[in-house]
């Protein structure tokens, strides 16, 4: 397990590798951010960004999305995985926000998590991106990087990963570090083919060292 000092070192290196790490979902308002994050569950940001321009052009606000026919919403997002369920969720979510919160996205984690289609990760993204509230959203990249570097235990739940990162990283860096880990996981420490051979963190990455050893063993012997 990496201690606090080495964890901070790892995140600083990621920051050097990706100095402009940022959220890649495209949106214009906190409401549109919330909808985009809901749509991004088990889907790529790229696929969401391809679908949302037409969706937001037609239904830019909570009241308009709430009033939209479900089949029209589905037609706009049908290229995104699980689009039928997500269409119902964003319509119902919009209806609650329009009716109970005057069309404005609440900045309360408890309220956000009570909305259809919104879990802790989505709530954390919205709080951090829309309202600057320190939070670490654990997506597949953050979880993978945390476990490969042994920042947390391999069998840690998503909630445990979040708590470990919150404990080891300074609160004022949570939002920035969250983006750094996502970029590092998305563009360098890939799920199937991590770039271990050129990774500046290889010296502190137990899994990377093991992968490199296996790679060397599988190399053909030259005669």
mmCIF file of C-alpha atoms in Angstrom:
data_model
loop_
_atom_site.group_PDB
_atom_site.id
_atom_site.type_symbol
_atom_site.label_atom_id
_atom_site.label_comp_id
_atom_site.label_asym_id
_atom_site.label_seq_id
_atom_site.Cartn_x
_atom_site.Cartn_y
_atom_site.Cartn_z
ATOM 1 C CA UNK A 1 0.000 0.000 0.000
ATOM 2 C CA UNK A 2 1.298 3.440 -0.900
ATOM 3 C CA UNK A 3 1.556 5.754 2.066
ATOM 4 C CA UNK A 4 0.294 9.322 2.032
ATOM 5 C CA UNK A 5 3.624 10.736 0.868
ATOM 6 C CA UNK A 6 3.975 8.349 -2.068
ATOM 7 C CA UNK A 7 0.325 8.816 -3.006
ATOM 8 C CA UNK A 8 0.882 12.584 -3.194
ATOM 9 C CA UNK A 9 4.021 11.956 -5.271
ATOM 10 C CA UNK A 10 2.031 9.769 -7.685
ATOM 11 C CA UNK A 11 -0.653 12.414 -8.130
ATOM 12 C CA UNK A 12 1.961 15.126 -8.688
ATOM 13 C CA UNK A 13 3.507 13.036 -11.469
ATOM 14 C CA UNK A 14 0.074 12.543 -13.026
ATOM 15 C CA UNK A 15 -0.340 16.306 -12.847
ATOM 16 C CA UNK A 16 2.928 16.774 -14.744
ATOM 17 C CA UNK A 17 1.786 14.255 -17.361
ATOM 18 C CA UNK A 18 -1.657 15.834 -17.734
ATOM 19 C CA UNK A 19 -1.428 19.470 -16.625
ATOM 20 C CA UNK A 20 -4.723 20.316 -18.300
ATOM 21 C CA UNK A 21 -6.751 17.401 -16.940
ATOM 22 C CA UNK A 22 -10.420 18.384 -16.800
ATOM 23 C CA UNK A 23 -13.943 17.068 -17.116
ATOM 24 C CA UNK A 24 -14.596 16.164 -20.743
ATOM 25 C CA UNK A 25 -18.390 16.191 -20.777
ATOM 26 C CA UNK A 26 -19.771 19.162 -22.706
ATOM 27 C CA UNK A 27 -22.553 21.156 -21.051
ATOM 28 C CA UNK A 28 -23.791 24.697 -20.575
ATOM 29 C CA UNK A 29 -25.526 24.663 -17.192
ATOM 30 C CA UNK A 30 -25.459 22.646 -13.948
ATOM 31 C CA UNK A 31 -28.678 20.945 -15.079
ATOM 32 C CA UNK A 32 -27.118 19.904 -18.389
ATOM 33 C CA UNK A 33 -24.045 18.649 -16.509
ATOM 34 C CA UNK A 34 -26.261 16.505 -14.284
ATOM 35 C CA UNK A 35 -28.036 15.024 -17.298
ATOM 36 C CA UNK A 36 -24.735 14.370 -19.102
ATOM 37 C CA UNK A 37 -23.265 12.593 -16.075
ATOM 38 C CA UNK A 38 -26.359 10.415 -15.696
ATOM 39 C CA UNK A 39 -26.046 9.482 -19.369
ATOM 40 C CA UNK A 40 -22.341 8.699 -18.993
ATOM 41 C CA UNK A 41 -22.908 5.739 -16.656
ATOM 42 C CA UNK A 42 -21.441 2.647 -18.351
ATOM 43 C CA UNK A 43 -20.805 4.764 -21.454
ATOM 44 C CA UNK A 44 -17.951 6.907 -22.726
ATOM 45 C CA UNK A 45 -17.851 10.680 -22.501
ATOM 46 C CA UNK A 46 -17.291 10.702 -26.253
ATOM 47 C CA UNK A 47 -20.575 8.901 -26.919
ATOM 48 C CA UNK A 48 -22.436 11.215 -24.547
ATOM 49 C CA UNK A 49 -20.953 14.339 -26.147
ATOM 50 C CA UNK A 50 -22.148 13.149 -29.551
ATOM 51 C CA UNK A 51 -25.736 12.807 -28.361
ATOM 52 C CA UNK A 52 -26.244 15.715 -25.958
ATOM 53 C CA UNK A 53 -25.977 18.682 -28.387
ATOM 54 C CA UNK A 54 -29.258 17.700 -30.056
ATOM 55 C CA UNK A 55 -30.826 16.787 -26.716
ATOM 56 C CA UNK A 56 -29.883 20.077 -25.064
ATOM 57 C CA UNK A 57 -30.825 22.123 -28.128
ATOM 58 C CA UNK A 58 -34.350 20.710 -27.974
ATOM 59 C CA UNK A 59 -34.710 20.379 -24.196
ATOM 60 C CA UNK A 60 -32.202 22.743 -22.525
ATOM 61 C CA UNK A 61 -33.926 23.143 -19.169
ATOM 62 C CA UNK A 62 -35.526 20.948 -16.518
ATOM 63 C CA UNK A 63 -39.077 21.998 -17.316
ATOM 64 C CA UNK A 64 -38.653 21.379 -21.043
ATOM 65 C CA UNK A 65 -37.043 17.964 -20.572
ATOM 66 C CA UNK A 66 -39.712 17.024 -18.032
ATOM 67 C CA UNK A 67 -42.448 17.904 -20.536
ATOM 68 C CA UNK A 68 -40.794 16.110 -23.454
ATOM 69 C CA UNK A 69 -42.359 12.878 -24.770
ATOM 70 C CA UNK A 70 -40.312 9.875 -23.671
ATOM 71 C CA UNK A 71 -39.965 8.544 -27.221
ATOM 72 C CA UNK A 72 -38.458 11.856 -28.353
ATOM 73 C CA UNK A 73 -35.910 11.748 -25.542
ATOM 74 C CA UNK A 74 -35.018 8.156 -26.419
ATOM 75 C CA UNK A 75 -34.585 9.087 -30.072
ATOM 76 C CA UNK A 76 -32.047 11.747 -29.096
ATOM 77 C CA UNK A 77 -29.921 9.419 -26.939
ATOM 78 C CA UNK A 78 -30.396 6.024 -28.605
ATOM 79 C CA UNK A 79 -26.682 5.818 -29.489
ATOM 80 C CA UNK A 80 -25.838 5.691 -25.776
ATOM 81 C CA UNK A 81 -25.880 2.392 -23.888
ATOM 82 C CA UNK A 82 -28.954 1.671 -21.715
ATOM 83 C CA UNK A 83 -30.710 4.589 -23.397
ATOM 84 C CA UNK A 84 -34.248 3.427 -22.559
ATOM 85 C CA UNK A 85 -33.625 3.350 -18.816
ATOM 86 C CA UNK A 86 -31.594 6.541 -18.954
ATOM 87 C CA UNK A 87 -34.331 8.353 -20.890
ATOM 88 C CA UNK A 88 -36.839 7.522 -18.145
ATOM 89 C CA UNK A 89 -34.377 8.566 -15.451
ATOM 90 C CA UNK A 90 -33.491 11.943 -16.942
ATOM 91 C CA UNK A 91 -37.146 12.753 -17.654
ATOM 92 C CA UNK A 92 -38.169 11.875 -14.088
ATOM 93 C CA UNK A 93 -35.113 13.649 -12.686
ATOM 94 C CA UNK A 94 -35.963 16.777 -14.666
ATOM 95 C CA UNK A 95 -39.564 16.657 -13.442
ATOM 96 C CA UNK A 96 -38.472 16.620 -9.790
ATOM 97 C CA UNK A 97 -35.976 19.447 -10.290
ATOM 98 C CA UNK A 98 -38.538 21.538 -12.184
ATOM 99 C CA UNK A 99 -41.305 21.006 -9.641
ATOM 100 C CA UNK A 100 -39.469 20.896 -6.316
ATOM 101 C CA UNK A 101 -36.340 22.986 -6.911
ATOM 102 C CA UNK A 102 -37.517 25.667 -9.327
ATOM 103 C CA UNK A 103 -35.471 24.154 -12.141
ATOM 104 C CA UNK A 104 -32.183 24.520 -10.289
ATOM 105 C CA UNK A 105 -29.899 21.601 -9.468
ATOM 106 C CA UNK A 106 -29.513 21.285 -5.672
ATOM 107 C CA UNK A 107 -25.997 21.524 -4.247
ATOM 108 C CA UNK A 108 -26.798 18.933 -1.592
ATOM 109 C CA UNK A 109 -25.309 15.453 -1.961
ATOM 110 C CA UNK A 110 -28.219 13.891 -0.069
ATOM 111 C CA UNK A 111 -30.807 15.488 -2.353
ATOM 112 C CA UNK A 112 -28.819 14.707 -5.491
ATOM 113 C CA UNK A 113 -28.513 11.036 -4.546
ATOM 114 C CA UNK A 114 -32.289 10.854 -4.085
ATOM 115 C CA UNK A 115 -32.884 11.781 -7.733
ATOM 116 C CA UNK A 116 -33.581 9.096 -10.386
ATOM 117 C CA UNK A 117 -30.401 7.778 -11.987
ATOM 118 C CA UNK A 118 -28.109 9.630 -9.584
ATOM 119 C CA UNK A 119 -25.647 7.717 -7.402
ATOM 120 C CA UNK A 120 -22.778 8.935 -5.276
ATOM 121 C CA UNK A 121 -20.364 9.201 -8.219
ATOM 122 C CA UNK A 122 -22.762 11.356 -10.222
ATOM 123 C CA UNK A 123 -23.516 13.519 -7.202
ATOM 124 C CA UNK A 124 -19.805 14.029 -6.567
ATOM 125 C CA UNK A 125 -19.147 15.078 -10.166
ATOM 126 C CA UNK A 126 -21.963 17.617 -10.096
ATOM 127 C CA UNK A 127 -20.944 19.032 -6.724
ATOM 128 C CA UNK A 128 -17.312 19.371 -7.799
ATOM 129 C CA UNK A 129 -17.840 20.640 -11.339
ATOM 130 C CA UNK A 130 -20.915 22.813 -10.931
ATOM 131 C CA UNK A 131 -20.412 24.112 -7.404
ATOM 132 C CA UNK A 132 -16.725 23.670 -6.582
ATOM 133 C CA UNK A 133 -17.490 21.430 -3.603
ATOM 134 C CA UNK A 134 -14.436 19.231 -2.842
ATOM 135 C CA UNK A 135 -15.293 15.670 -3.870
ATOM 136 C CA UNK A 136 -13.687 12.613 -5.460
ATOM 137 C CA UNK A 137 -15.905 10.763 -7.925
ATOM 138 C CA UNK A 138 -14.707 7.177 -8.231
ATOM 139 C CA UNK A 139 -15.306 6.005 -11.774
ATOM 140 C CA UNK A 140 -13.744 2.982 -13.473
ATOM 141 C CA UNK A 141 -10.488 4.854 -14.177
ATOM 142 C CA UNK A 142 -10.044 6.182 -10.641
ATOM 143 C CA UNK A 143 -10.764 2.748 -9.186
ATOM 144 C CA UNK A 144 -8.371 0.975 -11.560
ATOM 145 C CA UNK A 145 -5.509 3.413 -10.996
ATOM 146 C CA UNK A 146 -5.998 3.398 -7.231
ATOM 147 C CA UNK A 147 -5.814 -0.382 -7.107
ATOM 148 C CA UNK A 148 -2.970 -0.839 -9.571
ATOM 149 C CA UNK A 149 -0.811 1.615 -7.666
ATOM 150 C CA UNK A 150 -1.955 0.020 -4.398
ATOM 151 C CA UNK A 151 -3.198 3.355 -3.079
ATOM 152 C CA UNK A 152 -6.028 1.210 -1.765
ATOM 153 C CA UNK A 153 -6.618 -2.499 -1.292
ATOM 154 C CA UNK A 154 -7.364 -4.633 -4.330
ATOM 155 C CA UNK A 155 -10.642 -5.823 -2.839
ATOM 156 C CA UNK A 156 -11.775 -2.338 -1.802
ATOM 157 C CA UNK A 157 -15.313 -1.343 -2.688
ATOM 158 C CA UNK A 158 -15.955 1.880 -4.601
ATOM 159 C CA UNK A 159 -16.898 3.542 -1.334
ATOM 160 C CA UNK A 160 -13.697 2.342 0.334
ATOM 161 C CA UNK A 161 -11.623 3.635 -2.594
ATOM 162 C CA UNK A 162 -13.228 7.050 -2.181
ATOM 163 C CA UNK A 163 -12.623 7.112 1.584
ATOM 164 C CA UNK A 164 -8.981 6.067 1.143
ATOM 165 C CA UNK A 165 -8.337 8.778 -1.433
ATOM 166 C CA UNK A 166 -10.053 11.368 0.750
ATOM 167 C CA UNK A 167 -7.823 10.346 3.633
ATOM 168 C CA UNK A 168 -4.554 10.341 1.672
ATOM 169 C CA UNK A 169 -5.092 13.449 -0.450
ATOM 170 C CA UNK A 170 -5.555 17.033 0.790
ATOM 171 C CA UNK A 171 -9.148 18.225 0.499
ATOM 172 C CA UNK A 172 -8.220 21.299 -1.529
ATOM 173 C CA UNK A 173 -6.721 19.010 -4.195
ATOM 174 C CA UNK A 174 -9.577 16.504 -4.484
ATOM 175 C CA UNK A 175 -11.195 17.973 -7.591
ATOM 176 C CA UNK A 176 -7.901 18.455 -9.407
ATOM 177 C CA UNK A 177 -6.563 15.038 -8.364
ATOM 178 C CA UNK A 178 -9.780 13.362 -9.476
ATOM 179 C CA UNK A 179 -9.292 14.726 -13.001
ATOM 180 C CA UNK A 180 -5.625 13.752 -12.997
ATOM 181 C CA UNK A 181 -6.464 10.154 -12.115
ATOM 182 C CA UNK A 182 -9.130 9.973 -14.804
ATOM 183 C CA UNK A 183 -6.777 11.254 -17.492
ATOM 184 C CA UNK A 184 -3.991 8.948 -16.282
ATOM 185 C CA UNK A 185 -6.355 5.966 -16.443
ATOM 186 C CA UNK A 186 -8.034 6.972 -19.691
ATOM 187 C CA UNK A 187 -4.918 7.830 -21.697
ATOM 188 C CA UNK A 188 -1.984 6.052 -20.025
ATOM 189 C CA UNK A 189 -2.839 3.338 -17.487
ATOM 190 C CA UNK A 190 -5.320 1.732 -19.867
ATOM 191 C CA UNK A 191 -7.525 -1.163 -18.795
ATOM 192 C CA UNK A 192 -6.157 -3.702 -21.265
ATOM 193 C CA UNK A 193 -2.820 -2.343 -22.410
ATOM 194 C CA UNK A 194 -1.330 -0.033 -19.775
ATOM 195 C CA UNK A 195 1.802 1.777 -20.917
ATOM 196 C CA UNK A 196 3.967 0.328 -18.140
ATOM 197 C CA UNK A 197 7.170 0.377 -20.193
ATOM 198 C CA UNK A 198 7.134 4.183 -20.411
ATOM 199 C CA UNK A 199 5.390 4.930 -17.125
ATOM 200 C CA UNK A 200 7.162 7.386 -14.792
ATOM 201 C CA UNK A 201 5.425 5.690 -11.860
ATOM 202 C CA UNK A 202 6.727 2.199 -12.619
ATOM 203 C CA UNK A 203 9.202 2.340 -9.732
ATOM 204 C CA UNK A 204 6.366 2.583 -7.187
ATOM 205 C CA UNK A 205 3.782 0.484 -9.031
ATOM 206 C CA UNK A 206 3.709 -3.118 -7.838
ATOM 207 C CA UNK A 207 1.329 -4.275 -10.546
ATOM 208 C CA UNK A 208 3.345 -2.525 -13.246
ATOM 209 C CA UNK A 209 6.508 -4.267 -12.133
ATOM 210 C CA UNK A 210 4.721 -7.613 -12.192
ATOM 211 C CA UNK A 211 3.368 -6.929 -15.678
ATOM 212 C CA UNK A 212 6.835 -6.031 -16.944
ATOM 213 C CA UNK A 213 8.292 -9.255 -15.503
ATOM 214 C CA UNK A 214 5.600 -11.316 -17.200
ATOM 215 C CA UNK A 215 6.211 -9.444 -20.441
ATOM 216 C CA UNK A 216 9.942 -10.197 -20.334
ATOM 217 C CA UNK A 217 9.294 -13.880 -19.630
ATOM 218 C CA UNK A 218 7.018 -14.114 -22.661
ATOM 219 C CA UNK A 219 9.512 -12.479 -25.023
ATOM 220 C CA UNK A 220 11.063 -14.916 -27.552
ATOM 221 C CA UNK A 221 14.686 -15.792 -26.883
ATOM 222 C CA UNK A 222 17.033 -14.575 -29.625
ATOM 223 C CA UNK A 223 19.780 -16.899 -30.886
#
